[in-house]
Structures are given as C-alpha cells and as structure tokens.
Amino acid sequence: MILANALRVLLCLDEILHSLAGPSSLAGHDPHGWRTPVDCVRANELCAAESSCSSRYRTLRQCLAGRDRNTMLANKECQAALEVLQESPLYDCRCKRGMKKELQCLQIYWSIHLGLTEGEEFYEASPYEPVTSRLSDIFRLASIFSGMDPATNSKSNHCLDAAKACNLNDNCKRLRSGYISTCSKEISATERCNRRKCHKALRQFFDRVPSEYTYRLLFCSCKDQACAERRRQTIVPSCSYEDKEKPNCLDLRNMCRTDHLCRSRLADFHTNCQVSFQSLTSCPGDNYQACLGSYAGMIGFDMTPNYIDSSTSSITVSPWCSCKGSGNLEEECEKFLRDFTENPCLRNAIQAFGNGTDVNLSPKNPSPPVTVPPKTENNPNLPDDVNDSNTLYDTSVITTCTSIQEHGQKLNKSKEQNVCISETQLPTDSMPDPNTFLDPKASSSRHSAGVILSTISFFLVKLAL
Amino acid sequence: NRMKRARARHKPCALKELEVSISELGLGFMSDEIVLFRYCSGTCNAPGQNYDISLQNMRSKKKIKKEKVRARPCCRPLSYDDEVSFLDNNNRYHTVNKLSAKECGCV
C-alpha cells in the first residue's frame, strides 16, 4: 500500500511535468501561435462594435455574395474592405468543433477567407482551433482498455469490447442506439434509409460522446475478420456511406465545399492528417489525436470516410468515390484520394490508437513517447463483489490527472494548473471528471508502474518504430 | 447466513442491474454484445391500500372464489429505458424497445 501511494504521487508528478510542458509545445503546434485565436462569433461581435470594421465587413460580404475571388478583387471598394479586415480580429479567428453556433462561426470564417485565398486550392487551412489537449491521455485510455479482459486476451475482439464499454455508459448507449436505429430504418423498397437523418444522428454521436468511447469503436484493432467487419459496420455504412453510384472524388469534393461544415471538416482533415516528412510519425507535429479527431469529424457529411473492406492486415479507408471520369484532372484526383487510402499519418494514427501506443513528441520538448503498459497486464480494478457491482468498472479504471488547460483555455492561457485529487472515487455512473485524479484502487501499483516505466522509457519504442 | 438471505429477500423494491450478452436475453437474437439489463427487484411491504385489504377480505369470505386476483402490490417497472441497438453475429443491426427498466415501484 505504501508502494502504491508512492507510485501514485509519482504518477501525479509525471502528470504535472507533462502539463507544464504543455504550453510551450502548444505554441509550436500552432502556425499562428503569435496571436491567440478568438472565436469568429466573438470576433464578429468585436467587429460589430466598431463602426469602421462593421461597415467594411458588410461591404465584403456583399462583394463575395455570388462572385468568385477575381471578379470581387476587380472592384476597388471590395479590395479596400478586405485589406482593412485583415487587421481586424476577424482575420485570425477560429472555430471550435461542436461549439455553440458552430455553423455561424464557420460562415463568418469563410466569408473572410474565401476572399483571401484562391478558392480552389488543393489544401485549405483549417478554420478550427488547433488541438492542444494532451495527446497521451486518450492513448493511455486506449492502452488500459486494450489490456482489459485478461481471460479472453488470446481471443479478444477489441471492437466487441468497445461496444460493451459504450453499452454500459448511458450517454454513449443512447446516442449509439440513436444513430443505429435511424440509419437502419428502412423507408420503402426503393429507399434504404433516410440518409440525411442518419448523418445527423452520426454527427450527434461523434460530437457529444467523449472520444474515449467513439474512437474505441471506430479505431479498434483487429486480429480476425469478424472483428474487422464489426469495425467497418460501426457507422452503418449501408446507409451513411455506400450509395448506388460512386461519384468522382473531385465532384464529391466540390459538393462538400459548397457546405460550410463539410468544407471545414475536410480542411481540418487536410491540416491534421497531411503527410509530413519531417516527423517520425508522418503526422504534423506528431499529433495523432488531432488527425484521428479530424478524421472522425468528417463522419456524417458528404465526405464520410470508412474502411473499404474487412481486411485485418491492411487498414484502408476512403470516402465513397473513385477517380473514374476525372479527365485531365486524373492526377489531382488520385492525389486527393491517396490522402485517405495511402496516408501513412492516418494509418499510423489508427494503428497506434488500436495498439494503445502513442508518440508524444513536440519540437520544443523532446520528451519520449508515452507508450503502452504491457498488453498482458491484468485489469487491476475488477470489482471485488461482482454481484454488487455490475456497474461501470470500465470508467472507474481510468486514471486521469489532467491539466485544466484543455477545459479552461479560454479563462487563462498562461496559468495552467494541475489538479490531482488523490483518493477520489468516481461515482460509478458518470463520466470521468477530467480534472480529477482517480485512485485506481489498491491493486493498481502494477499498473502505475507500467505507466511510469513507459513514460520514462520511450526511445525503445521510437527505435522499434 | 440465513439472516442474510432473509434480509436480502426483504429489500424494498428497487432498480438493479446486470451485464448480460444479447444472446443470453433469449429474445432470439444472436449477438455477443454486452448490454446493461436493469430490472426491478424487492418486496413491497408498504401497508396495502383499502383496495388490497378489501380484496383479501372478500376472498377469505369466499365472495371471490374462481377468479385469479392479487391482493398485494407487485414490484414492477414504472417506466422503461430507451431503445437498445446492437450488431448481431451476422453483422446486422437490430433495435429493441422496452428492454430495460428505468424506474421501479410497487403497483
């Protein structure tokens, strides 16, 4: 017990160190790091309070309405409006995924940025704030999850375990059942389902359920075909993904770009999953979580991606489109499609999540990656009295000791703090409070040791990669 | 031990839960997915309503003989949980309603 306590303190220290390292790495990830991004709804309010800004903004919106960039810039007045607005808070503003008034925020963003960019660029900058949350949390969860159920370890189906974890959480179960029943409801002999409603329900699921549940369902690792087929079925592809015909990918992209939300999610994917040759993981800033998040963010839109088959050896994802009929744009189309089908960043991120590994690197803070506690590890937290507590031991095993950073960034960017409330027990039915350090019960010493060991011993894994 | 059992039998009507696979539910679906099955269990000890007392008396006085009546309240769900969806072992999705209790009471 003393050992366990000592380890707990160490674990806590480890977390503090991580969170202290947080802000510096944050700046490194943010391409506009020198200016703190304001959300566009707020920026719009600031602009509206200032008469010169608001009149220019009004002018610009009229300029852009129904016109492309070049015809707009031919007009002196429009050009002047754009130049003035580049100095306003509107120029740097960003949006948050799942925020209140997300659509409004994105409309404001694109109203400025469509005038600033060429419009038909291959990659567009993401209108979303960069993901600054600590990378390792979600992966640590994944690693804990994947080490569960020691009895069935040899024949385990992680996708089935993920479904179980979701079913045992009321919120996850409700929203999962919500999209499944909507997406599998047949309307008539000709219409398989209401695709629009199905997409909406899927978006609700991925927006409102914490990613420790949704990623686990979407990115579970598989050893056999039954598991991989379950993984492919996660989004009910017969309704949300497949269609009678496969459109051309560039046509699909154009369709997506007419919708502010779809356009933004695609731009976010291109920003966070674009193959980077400078990083070890092929991901920008070695940030797996940002890539997985923006991948999941496209589900429920025209560009919905999914696994193309139930193969276990190779993971290939793609939107429902092909490069047939591309004409002279064949090359561009292939390039677009390859960002899904042959993207080492995305593939590494999916595999790392499935295996419970992560590489936590940032340019200014070359600390080693947080890796998995060994897979064979016993679940330290099975309830003693099985009769009494068929409740969520899944959530009670989570050990988080997170910095306020992710949740309180708006309040105070410079003063990150870490709250570690030891010996606090989670109410069984609720979601884990990210600011609470959970005592993973007495027998957790092995587990804590695993985490610490892995946080210290990174380079081995790096070399292995 | 007997005391324990006796006390368990006299727990008041309340919601309990169990982790079971869909197949185990015996509804004809074959799926290894685990769901939370919530049910009502316990005794209803509250003094019977005038209805129950009267019914008992009518029965003992043989005014009611052949009909099947119940002169004590039962621990039953007052409302049911939302629908539950799952993928079966043939990779087809199903949704079942009113599978699980949400609230229990003596009725």
Coordinates of C-alpha atoms in Angstrom, one line a residue:
Chain A
M1 CA 0.0 0.0 0.0
I2 CA 2.8 2.4 0.8
L3 CA 4.4 1.5 -2.5
A4 CA 1.1 2.1 -4.2
N5 CA 0.8 5.5 -2.6
A6 CA 4.4 6.4 -3.6
L7 CA 3.7 5.4 -7.1
R8 CA 0.5 7.5 -7.1
V9 CA 2.5 10.5 -6.1
L10 CA 5.0 9.8 -8.8
L11 CA 2.3 9.4 -11.4
C12 CA 0.9 12.7 -10.3
L13 CA 4.3 14.4 -10.6
D14 CA 4.6 12.9 -14.0
E15 CA 1.3 14.5 -15.0
I16 CA 2.3 17.8 -13.7
L17 CA 5.5 17.7 -15.6
H18 CA 3.6 16.9 -18.7
S19 CA 1.2 19.7 -18.2
L20 CA 4.0 22.1 -17.6
A21 CA 5.4 21.1 -20.9
G22 CA 2.0 21.7 -22.4
P23 CA 2.0 25.4 -23.1
S24 CA 5.4 25.5 -24.8
S25 CA 4.5 22.7 -27.1
L26 CA 1.2 24.4 -27.8
A27 CA 2.9 27.3 -29.4
G28 CA 4.9 25.0 -31.5
H29 CA 1.9 23.3 -32.9
D30 CA 0.1 26.5 -33.7
P31 CA 1.0 28.0 -37.1
H32 CA -0.4 31.3 -35.9
G33 CA 1.0 31.0 -32.5
W34 CA 2.0 34.6 -32.1
R35 CA -1.6 35.6 -31.9
T36 CA -4.2 34.0 -29.8
P37 CA -7.1 33.0 -31.9
V38 CA -10.5 34.4 -31.0
D39 CA -13.6 32.5 -32.0
C40 CA -15.3 34.1 -35.0
V41 CA -18.6 34.6 -33.4
R42 CA -16.8 36.7 -30.7
A43 CA -14.7 38.4 -33.3
N44 CA -17.8 39.3 -35.2
E45 CA -19.2 40.9 -32.1
L46 CA -16.0 42.9 -31.6
C47 CA -16.2 44.0 -35.2
A48 CA -19.8 45.0 -34.9
A49 CA -19.0 47.2 -32.0
E50 CA -16.7 49.2 -34.2
S51 CA -18.3 51.2 -37.0
S52 CA -15.4 51.1 -39.5
C53 CA -14.9 47.4 -39.1
S54 CA -18.6 46.6 -39.3
S55 CA -19.2 48.6 -42.4
R56 CA -16.2 47.1 -44.2
Y57 CA -17.3 43.6 -43.2
R58 CA -20.8 44.3 -44.6
T59 CA -19.2 45.5 -47.8
L60 CA -17.0 42.5 -48.1
R61 CA -19.9 40.1 -47.6
Q62 CA -21.8 41.8 -50.4
C63 CA -18.7 41.7 -52.6
L64 CA -18.4 37.9 -52.1
A65 CA -22.0 37.0 -52.4
G66 CA -22.3 35.1 -55.6
R67 CA -19.0 36.1 -57.0
D68 CA -15.6 34.5 -57.2
R69 CA -12.5 36.0 -55.8
N70 CA -11.1 37.6 -59.0
T71 CA -14.2 39.4 -60.0
M72 CA -14.5 40.6 -56.4
L73 CA -11.0 41.9 -56.3
A74 CA -11.5 43.8 -59.5
N75 CA -13.7 46.1 -57.5
K76 CA -11.6 48.7 -55.6
E77 CA -14.1 49.0 -52.8
C78 CA -14.1 45.3 -52.2
Q79 CA -10.3 45.2 -52.2
A80 CA -10.1 48.0 -49.7
A81 CA -12.6 46.3 -47.4
L82 CA -10.6 43.1 -47.5
E83 CA -7.4 45.0 -46.7
V84 CA -8.9 46.7 -43.7
L85 CA -10.4 43.5 -42.4
Q86 CA -7.0 41.8 -42.4
E87 CA -6.1 44.0 -39.5
S88 CA -9.3 43.1 -37.5
P89 CA -9.8 40.2 -35.1
L90 CA -11.9 38.6 -37.8
Y91 CA -8.8 37.8 -39.8
D92 CA -7.3 35.4 -37.2
C93 CA -10.5 34.0 -35.8
R94 CA -11.1 30.3 -35.5
C95 CA -13.9 28.0 -34.5
K96 CA -14.2 25.0 -32.2
R97 CA -15.7 21.7 -33.2
G98 CA -19.0 21.1 -31.6
M99 CA -19.2 24.6 -30.2
K100 CA -22.4 26.5 -29.8
K101 CA -23.2 28.3 -33.1
E102 CA -20.6 26.3 -34.9
L103 CA -22.2 26.9 -38.3
Q104 CA -22.5 30.6 -37.7
C105 CA -18.8 30.7 -36.7
L106 CA -17.8 28.9 -39.8
Q107 CA -19.9 31.1 -42.0
I108 CA -18.1 34.1 -40.6
Y109 CA -14.7 32.4 -41.1
W110 CA -15.3 31.5 -44.7
S111 CA -16.9 34.9 -45.6
I112 CA -13.4 36.4 -45.0
H113 CA -11.2 33.5 -46.0
L114 CA -12.9 32.8 -49.4
G115 CA -11.8 36.3 -50.3
L116 CA -8.3 35.8 -49.0
T117 CA -7.5 32.5 -50.7
E118 CA -7.6 31.4 -54.3
G119 CA -10.8 29.5 -53.6
E120 CA -10.0 26.4 -55.5
E121 CA -6.8 25.4 -53.6
F122 CA -6.0 21.8 -53.1
Y123 CA -5.5 22.1 -49.4
E124 CA -7.3 24.7 -47.4
A125 CA -6.4 25.9 -43.9
S126 CA -8.5 24.5 -41.1
P127 CA -10.9 27.0 -39.6
Y128 CA -10.7 25.0 -36.4
E129 CA -8.5 25.8 -33.4
P130 CA -5.5 23.5 -33.3
V131 CA -5.9 20.6 -30.9
T132 CA -3.9 21.4 -27.9
S133 CA -5.1 18.8 -25.5
R134 CA -2.5 16.5 -24.1
L135 CA -2.0 13.7 -26.6
S136 CA -1.3 10.9 -24.4
D137 CA -4.5 10.9 -22.3
I138 CA -6.6 9.3 -25.0
F139 CA -3.9 6.8 -25.8
R140 CA -3.3 5.9 -22.3
L141 CA -7.0 5.1 -22.0
A142 CA -6.8 3.0 -25.1
S143 CA -3.9 1.1 -23.7
I144 CA -5.7 0.5 -20.5
F145 CA -8.8 -0.7 -22.4
S146 CA -6.9 -2.9 -24.7
G147 CA -5.2 -4.6 -21.8
M148 CA -8.6 -5.5 -20.2
D149 CA -10.4 -8.8 -20.0
P150 CA -7.3 -10.9 -19.4
A151 CA -9.4 -14.0 -19.6
T152 CA -10.2 -13.5 -23.2
N153 CA -6.9 -12.0 -24.2
S154 CA -5.9 -14.6 -26.7
K155 CA -9.2 -14.5 -28.5
S156 CA -10.2 -10.9 -27.7
N157 CA -12.2 -8.8 -30.0
H158 CA -11.4 -5.2 -29.2
C159 CA -14.3 -3.9 -31.3
L160 CA -16.8 -6.0 -29.3
D161 CA -15.2 -4.7 -26.1
A162 CA -15.6 -1.2 -27.4
A163 CA -19.3 -1.9 -28.0
K164 CA -19.6 -3.2 -24.5
A165 CA -18.0 -0.2 -23.0
C166 CA -20.4 2.0 -24.9
N167 CA -23.4 0.0 -23.9
L168 CA -22.5 0.3 -20.3
N169 CA -22.4 4.1 -20.5
D170 CA -25.9 5.6 -20.7
N171 CA -24.9 8.6 -22.8
C172 CA -22.9 6.5 -25.3
K173 CA -25.6 3.8 -25.5
R174 CA -28.3 6.3 -26.1
L175 CA -26.6 8.1 -28.9
R176 CA -25.3 4.9 -30.4
S177 CA -28.7 3.4 -30.4
G178 CA -30.0 6.7 -31.8
Y179 CA -27.9 6.6 -34.9
I180 CA -28.1 2.9 -35.4
S181 CA -31.9 2.8 -35.3
T182 CA -32.1 5.9 -37.6
C183 CA -29.6 4.6 -40.0
S184 CA -31.1 1.1 -40.2
K185 CA -34.7 2.1 -40.5
E186 CA -36.0 1.2 -43.9
I187 CA -38.3 3.7 -45.5
S188 CA -39.5 2.0 -48.6
A189 CA -38.5 -0.8 -51.0
T190 CA -36.5 1.8 -53.1
E191 CA -35.2 3.9 -50.3
R192 CA -33.0 2.0 -47.9
C193 CA -32.9 4.7 -45.2
N194 CA -33.1 8.4 -44.6
R195 CA -29.5 9.3 -45.2
R196 CA -29.9 12.9 -44.1
K197 CA -31.3 11.9 -40.7
C198 CA -28.7 9.1 -40.4
H199 CA -25.8 11.6 -41.0
K200 CA -27.3 14.0 -38.5
A201 CA -27.5 11.2 -35.8
L202 CA -24.0 10.1 -36.5
R203 CA -22.7 13.7 -36.1
Q204 CA -24.5 13.9 -32.8
F205 CA -22.9 10.7 -31.7
F206 CA -19.4 11.9 -32.6
D207 CA -19.9 15.4 -31.3
R208 CA -21.5 14.5 -27.9
V209 CA -19.9 11.3 -26.8
P210 CA -16.4 11.6 -25.4
S211 CA -13.8 10.3 -27.7
E212 CA -12.6 7.6 -25.4
Y213 CA -15.8 5.8 -26.4
T214 CA -16.2 6.9 -30.0
Y215 CA -12.5 6.3 -31.1
R216 CA -12.5 3.0 -29.4
L217 CA -15.4 1.9 -31.6
L218 CA -14.0 3.4 -34.7
F219 CA -10.3 2.6 -34.4
C220 CA -10.3 -0.7 -32.6
S221 CA -7.6 -3.1 -33.6
C222 CA -8.5 -6.5 -35.0
K223 CA -6.9 -9.9 -35.4
D224 CA -9.7 -11.6 -37.2
Q225 CA -12.2 -10.8 -39.9
A226 CA -15.3 -10.8 -37.7
C227 CA -13.8 -8.1 -35.7
A228 CA -12.8 -6.1 -38.7
E229 CA -16.2 -6.4 -40.2
R230 CA -17.7 -5.1 -36.9
R231 CA -15.3 -2.2 -37.2
R232 CA -16.4 -1.5 -40.7
Q233 CA -20.0 -1.7 -39.7
T234 CA -19.6 0.9 -36.9
I235 CA -21.1 3.8 -38.9
V236 CA -23.8 1.7 -40.5
P237 CA -22.2 2.1 -43.9
S238 CA -25.1 0.7 -45.9
C239 CA -26.9 3.9 -45.1
S240 CA -24.3 6.5 -44.2
Y241 CA -21.5 5.6 -46.7
E242 CA -22.5 3.4 -49.6
D243 CA -24.6 4.7 -52.5
K244 CA -25.9 3.4 -55.7
E245 CA -23.1 5.0 -57.6
K246 CA -19.6 6.1 -56.8
P247 CA -19.2 9.7 -57.8
N248 CA -15.9 11.1 -58.9
C249 CA -13.8 12.3 -55.9
L250 CA -13.3 15.8 -57.2
D251 CA -17.0 16.2 -57.9
L252 CA -17.6 14.9 -54.3
R253 CA -15.1 17.4 -53.0
N254 CA -16.8 20.3 -54.9
M255 CA -20.1 19.2 -53.4
C256 CA -18.5 19.1 -50.0
R257 CA -17.1 22.6 -50.4
T258 CA -20.5 24.1 -51.1
D259 CA -21.4 23.3 -47.5
H260 CA -19.6 25.3 -44.8
L261 CA -19.5 22.5 -42.3
C262 CA -18.3 19.8 -44.8
R263 CA -15.7 22.2 -46.2
S264 CA -14.4 23.0 -42.8
R265 CA -14.2 19.4 -41.7
L266 CA -12.3 18.4 -44.9
A267 CA -9.9 21.3 -44.4
D268 CA -9.4 20.2 -40.8
F269 CA -8.6 16.7 -42.0
H270 CA -6.1 18.1 -44.6
T271 CA -4.5 20.2 -41.9
N272 CA -4.1 17.5 -39.3
C273 CA -3.6 14.3 -41.3
Q274 CA -1.4 15.7 -44.1
V275 CA 1.6 13.6 -44.5
S276 CA 4.6 15.3 -43.0
F277 CA 8.1 14.1 -43.9
Q278 CA 9.7 16.0 -41.1
S279 CA 8.1 14.0 -38.3
L280 CA 8.7 10.5 -37.1
T281 CA 5.0 9.6 -37.2
S282 CA 4.4 11.2 -40.6
C283 CA 1.8 13.4 -38.8
P284 CA 2.0 17.2 -38.5
G285 CA 3.5 17.9 -35.1
D286 CA 3.4 14.1 -34.3
N287 CA -0.1 14.7 -33.2
Y288 CA -2.1 11.5 -33.7
Q289 CA -5.1 12.7 -31.7
A290 CA -5.6 15.7 -33.9
C291 CA -5.6 13.5 -37.0
L292 CA -8.0 11.0 -35.5
G293 CA -10.3 13.8 -34.4
S294 CA -10.5 15.4 -37.8
Y295 CA -11.0 12.0 -39.4
A296 CA -13.9 11.3 -37.1
G297 CA -15.1 14.9 -37.8
M298 CA -15.9 14.0 -41.4
I299 CA -18.3 11.3 -40.5
G300 CA -21.9 12.4 -41.2
F301 CA -21.1 14.6 -44.2
D302 CA -20.8 14.1 -47.9
M303 CA -17.1 13.2 -47.5
T304 CA -17.9 10.4 -44.9
P305 CA -14.9 8.1 -44.9
N306 CA -14.9 4.4 -43.9
Y307 CA -12.9 1.2 -44.1
I308 CA -13.2 -0.2 -47.6
D309 CA -13.2 -3.8 -46.5
S310 CA -12.9 -6.1 -43.5
S311 CA -9.3 -6.9 -44.0
T312 CA -7.2 -7.3 -40.8
S313 CA -3.8 -6.9 -42.3
S314 CA -4.1 -3.6 -44.1
I315 CA -6.1 -0.7 -43.0
T316 CA -7.5 1.2 -45.9
V317 CA -10.0 4.0 -45.6
S318 CA -11.7 6.1 -48.3
P319 CA -14.7 8.3 -48.9
W320 CA -17.3 6.8 -51.2
C321 CA -15.8 7.9 -54.5
S322 CA -13.4 6.9 -57.3
C323 CA -11.2 8.6 -59.9
K324 CA -13.1 7.3 -62.8
G325 CA -14.1 10.1 -65.2
S326 CA -11.6 12.6 -64.0
G327 CA -10.4 13.6 -67.5
N328 CA -7.4 15.7 -67.4
L329 CA -7.7 16.1 -63.6
E330 CA -6.8 12.4 -63.1
E331 CA -3.6 13.3 -61.2
E332 CA -5.2 15.7 -58.9
C333 CA -8.0 13.2 -58.2
E334 CA -5.6 10.5 -57.4
K335 CA -3.6 12.8 -55.1
F336 CA -6.8 13.7 -53.3
L337 CA -7.8 10.1 -52.9
R338 CA -4.4 9.0 -51.7
D339 CA -4.7 11.3 -48.7
F340 CA -7.2 8.8 -47.5
T341 CA -6.2 5.4 -49.0
E342 CA -2.4 5.7 -48.7
N343 CA -1.8 8.1 -45.9
P344 CA 0.9 7.0 -43.5
C345 CA 0.0 9.6 -40.9
L346 CA -3.6 8.4 -40.8
R347 CA -2.7 4.8 -40.9
N348 CA -0.1 5.2 -38.1
A349 CA -2.5 7.1 -36.0
I350 CA -5.2 4.4 -36.4
Q351 CA -2.8 1.6 -35.6
A352 CA -1.3 3.5 -32.7
F353 CA -4.6 4.0 -31.2
G354 CA -5.6 0.4 -31.7
N355 CA -2.4 -0.8 -30.1
G356 CA -2.6 1.7 -27.4
T357 CA 0.7 3.3 -28.3
D358 CA 1.4 7.0 -28.8
V359 CA 4.4 9.0 -29.6
N360 CA 4.4 12.2 -27.6
L361 CA 6.9 14.4 -29.3
S362 CA 6.9 18.1 -29.7
P363 CA 9.6 20.2 -31.2
K364 CA 10.5 22.2 -28.1
N365 CA 10.0 19.4 -25.7
P366 CA 11.6 16.3 -27.0
S367 CA 10.3 14.0 -24.3
P368 CA 9.9 10.4 -25.2
P369 CA 6.6 9.0 -26.2
V370 CA 4.0 7.7 -23.8
T371 CA 3.6 4.2 -24.5
V372 CA 1.6 1.2 -23.6
P373 CA 1.6 -0.6 -20.4
P374 CA 2.2 -4.2 -21.5
K375 CA -0.8 -5.7 -23.1
T376 CA -1.0 -8.8 -20.9
E377 CA -1.5 -6.7 -17.9
N378 CA -4.3 -7.7 -15.6
N379 CA -7.1 -5.4 -15.1
P380 CA -6.4 -4.1 -11.7
N381 CA -9.8 -3.0 -10.9
L382 CA -12.3 -5.7 -11.2
P383 CA -14.8 -5.2 -8.6
D384 CA -14.4 -7.5 -5.6
D385 CA -18.0 -8.2 -5.3
V386 CA -19.2 -9.0 -8.7
N387 CA -22.8 -9.3 -7.7
D388 CA -22.9 -5.9 -6.2
S389 CA -21.2 -4.0 -8.9
N390 CA -22.0 -4.9 -12.3
T391 CA -21.6 -1.2 -12.9
L392 CA -19.1 0.5 -15.0
Y393 CA -15.7 -0.7 -13.9
D394 CA -14.7 0.5 -17.3
T395 CA -14.8 4.0 -16.3
S396 CA -13.5 3.5 -12.8
V397 CA -10.3 2.1 -14.1
I398 CA -9.5 5.4 -15.9
T399 CA -6.7 7.2 -14.4
T400 CA -6.5 10.8 -15.4
C401 CA -4.9 13.7 -13.8
T402 CA -5.3 16.3 -16.5
S403 CA -4.3 19.8 -16.6
I404 CA -7.1 22.4 -16.7
Q405 CA -5.5 23.6 -19.9
E406 CA -7.9 21.7 -22.2
H407 CA -11.0 22.8 -20.5
G408 CA -10.1 26.2 -19.2
Q409 CA -8.1 27.5 -22.0
K410 CA -10.3 30.5 -22.5
L411 CA -10.0 31.5 -18.9
N412 CA -6.3 31.8 -18.6
K413 CA -3.8 30.6 -21.1
S414 CA -0.7 31.3 -19.2
K415 CA -1.5 29.8 -15.9
E416 CA -2.0 26.2 -16.5
Q417 CA -2.6 24.3 -13.3
N418 CA -2.9 20.7 -12.5
V419 CA -5.4 19.3 -10.1
C420 CA -4.6 16.0 -8.7
I421 CA -7.1 14.9 -6.1
S422 CA -5.9 11.7 -4.9
E423 CA -8.2 9.1 -3.3
T424 CA -11.2 10.4 -5.1
Q425 CA -13.6 7.9 -6.3
L426 CA -15.7 8.3 -9.3
P427 CA -19.4 7.9 -9.0
T428 CA -19.9 4.7 -11.0
D429 CA -22.4 6.0 -13.4
S430 CA -20.9 9.3 -14.5
M431 CA -18.3 10.2 -17.0
P432 CA -14.8 10.6 -15.6
D433 CA -14.1 14.1 -14.5
P434 CA -11.1 15.2 -16.4
N435 CA -9.8 17.3 -13.5
T436 CA -9.9 14.6 -11.0
F437 CA -7.2 12.1 -10.3
L438 CA -8.8 8.8 -9.7
D439 CA -7.4 6.4 -7.3
P440 CA -7.4 3.3 -9.4
K441 CA -7.9 1.2 -6.2
A442 CA -5.4 -0.6 -4.2
S443 CA -4.1 -3.1 -6.6
S444 CA -3.1 -0.6 -9.2
S445 CA 0.6 -0.5 -8.3
R446 CA 1.5 -2.7 -11.2
H447 CA -0.4 -0.5 -13.5
S448 CA 1.0 2.8 -12.2
A449 CA 4.4 1.3 -12.5
G450 CA 3.7 0.4 -16.1
V451 CA 2.6 3.9 -16.9
I452 CA 5.7 5.4 -15.3
L453 CA 8.0 3.0 -16.8
S454 CA 6.6 3.6 -20.2
T455 CA 6.7 7.4 -19.8
I456 CA 10.4 7.1 -19.0
S457 CA 11.4 4.6 -21.5
F458 CA 10.5 6.0 -24.7
F459 CA 13.3 5.7 -27.1
L460 CA 13.0 2.0 -27.2
V461 CA 9.6 2.3 -28.8
K462 CA 10.8 5.0 -31.1
L463 CA 13.5 2.8 -32.3
A464 CA 11.1 0.0 -32.8
L465 CA 9.0 2.2 -35.0
Chain B
N1 CA -26.2 -16.7 6.5
R2 CA -29.9 -17.4 6.8
M3 CA -30.4 -14.0 8.3
K4 CA -28.5 -12.5 5.3
R5 CA -30.8 -14.3 2.9
A6 CA -33.8 -13.3 4.7
R7 CA -32.8 -9.7 4.8
A8 CA -32.0 -9.9 1.0
R9 CA -35.5 -11.2 0.4
H10 CA -36.9 -8.2 2.2
K11 CA -35.1 -5.5 0.4
P12 CA -37.5 -2.9 -0.8
C13 CA -38.5 -2.7 -4.4
A14 CA -35.6 -1.1 -6.3
L15 CA -33.8 -1.0 -9.6
K16 CA -31.0 -3.5 -10.1
E17 CA -28.7 -4.1 -13.0
L18 CA -26.9 -7.0 -14.7
E19 CA -24.4 -7.2 -17.5
V20 CA -25.6 -9.8 -20.0
S21 CA -25.0 -10.6 -23.6
I22 CA -27.8 -10.1 -26.1
S23 CA -27.9 -13.9 -26.8
E24 CA -28.5 -14.6 -23.1
L25 CA -31.6 -12.5 -23.1
G26 CA -33.4 -15.2 -25.0
L27 CA -35.1 -12.9 -27.5
G28 CA -33.9 -14.9 -30.5
F29 CA -31.0 -12.5 -31.3
M30 CA -27.5 -14.0 -31.6
S31 CA -25.0 -11.3 -30.6
D32 CA -22.1 -11.3 -28.2
E33 CA -22.6 -7.7 -27.5
I34 CA -22.9 -7.0 -23.8
V35 CA -25.7 -4.7 -22.6
L36 CA -26.8 -3.5 -19.2
F37 CA -30.1 -5.1 -18.2
R38 CA -31.9 -3.2 -15.5
Y39 CA -34.7 -4.8 -13.6
C40 CA -37.0 -4.3 -10.6
S41 CA -36.5 -6.4 -7.6
G42 CA -37.5 -6.3 -4.0
T43 CA -40.6 -6.6 -1.8
C44 CA -43.5 -4.3 -1.5
N45 CA -44.0 -4.0 2.2
A46 CA -46.0 -0.8 2.4
P47 CA -49.4 -1.4 4.0
G48 CA -51.9 -2.4 1.4
Q49 CA -54.4 0.1 0.1
N50 CA -58.0 -0.2 1.2
Y51 CA -58.4 -2.0 -2.1
D52 CA -56.0 -4.7 -1.1
I53 CA -57.5 -5.2 2.4
S54 CA -61.0 -5.3 1.0
L55 CA -60.0 -7.7 -1.7
Q56 CA -58.3 -10.0 0.8
N57 CA -61.4 -10.0 3.0
M58 CA -63.7 -10.7 0.1
R59 CA -61.5 -13.7 -0.8
S60 CA -61.4 -15.0 2.7
K61 CA -65.2 -14.7 2.9
K62 CA -65.4 -16.6 -0.3
K63 CA -67.2 -13.8 -2.1
I64 CA -64.5 -14.1 -4.7
K65 CA -63.7 -17.7 -5.5
K66 CA -62.8 -18.6 -9.0
E67 CA -61.2 -15.5 -10.4
K68 CA -57.5 -15.0 -10.1
V69 CA -56.8 -11.9 -8.1
R70 CA -53.8 -10.3 -6.5
A71 CA -54.3 -8.6 -3.2
R72 CA -50.7 -7.4 -2.8
P73 CA -48.8 -4.8 -4.8
C74 CA -46.0 -6.0 -7.2
C75 CA -42.5 -4.6 -7.8
R76 CA -42.7 -3.7 -11.4
P77 CA -41.1 -1.1 -13.8
L78 CA -42.9 2.2 -13.8
S79 CA -41.1 3.2 -17.0
Y80 CA -38.6 1.7 -19.4
D81 CA -35.2 2.7 -20.6
D82 CA -34.6 4.0 -24.2
E83 CA -34.2 1.6 -27.0
V84 CA -31.1 -0.5 -27.3
S85 CA -29.4 -1.1 -30.7
F86 CA -26.7 -3.7 -31.4
L87 CA -24.9 -5.6 -34.1
D88 CA -25.7 -9.3 -34.3
N89 CA -23.2 -12.0 -35.2
N90 CA -24.3 -11.9 -38.8
N91 CA -23.4 -8.2 -38.9
R92 CA -27.0 -6.9 -39.0
Y93 CA -28.2 -4.2 -36.7
H94 CA -31.3 -4.6 -34.5
T95 CA -33.1 -2.3 -32.2
V96 CA -35.2 -3.5 -29.3
N97 CA -37.6 -1.4 -27.2
K98 CA -38.6 -1.6 -23.6
L99 CA -35.8 -4.0 -22.8
S100 CA -34.6 -2.5 -19.6
A101 CA -36.4 -0.9 -16.6
K102 CA -35.8 2.7 -15.8
E103 CA -37.8 3.3 -12.7
C104 CA -39.4 0.8 -10.3
G105 CA -42.4 0.9 -8.0
C106 CA -45.0 -1.1 -6.1
V107 CA -48.1 -1.2 -8.3

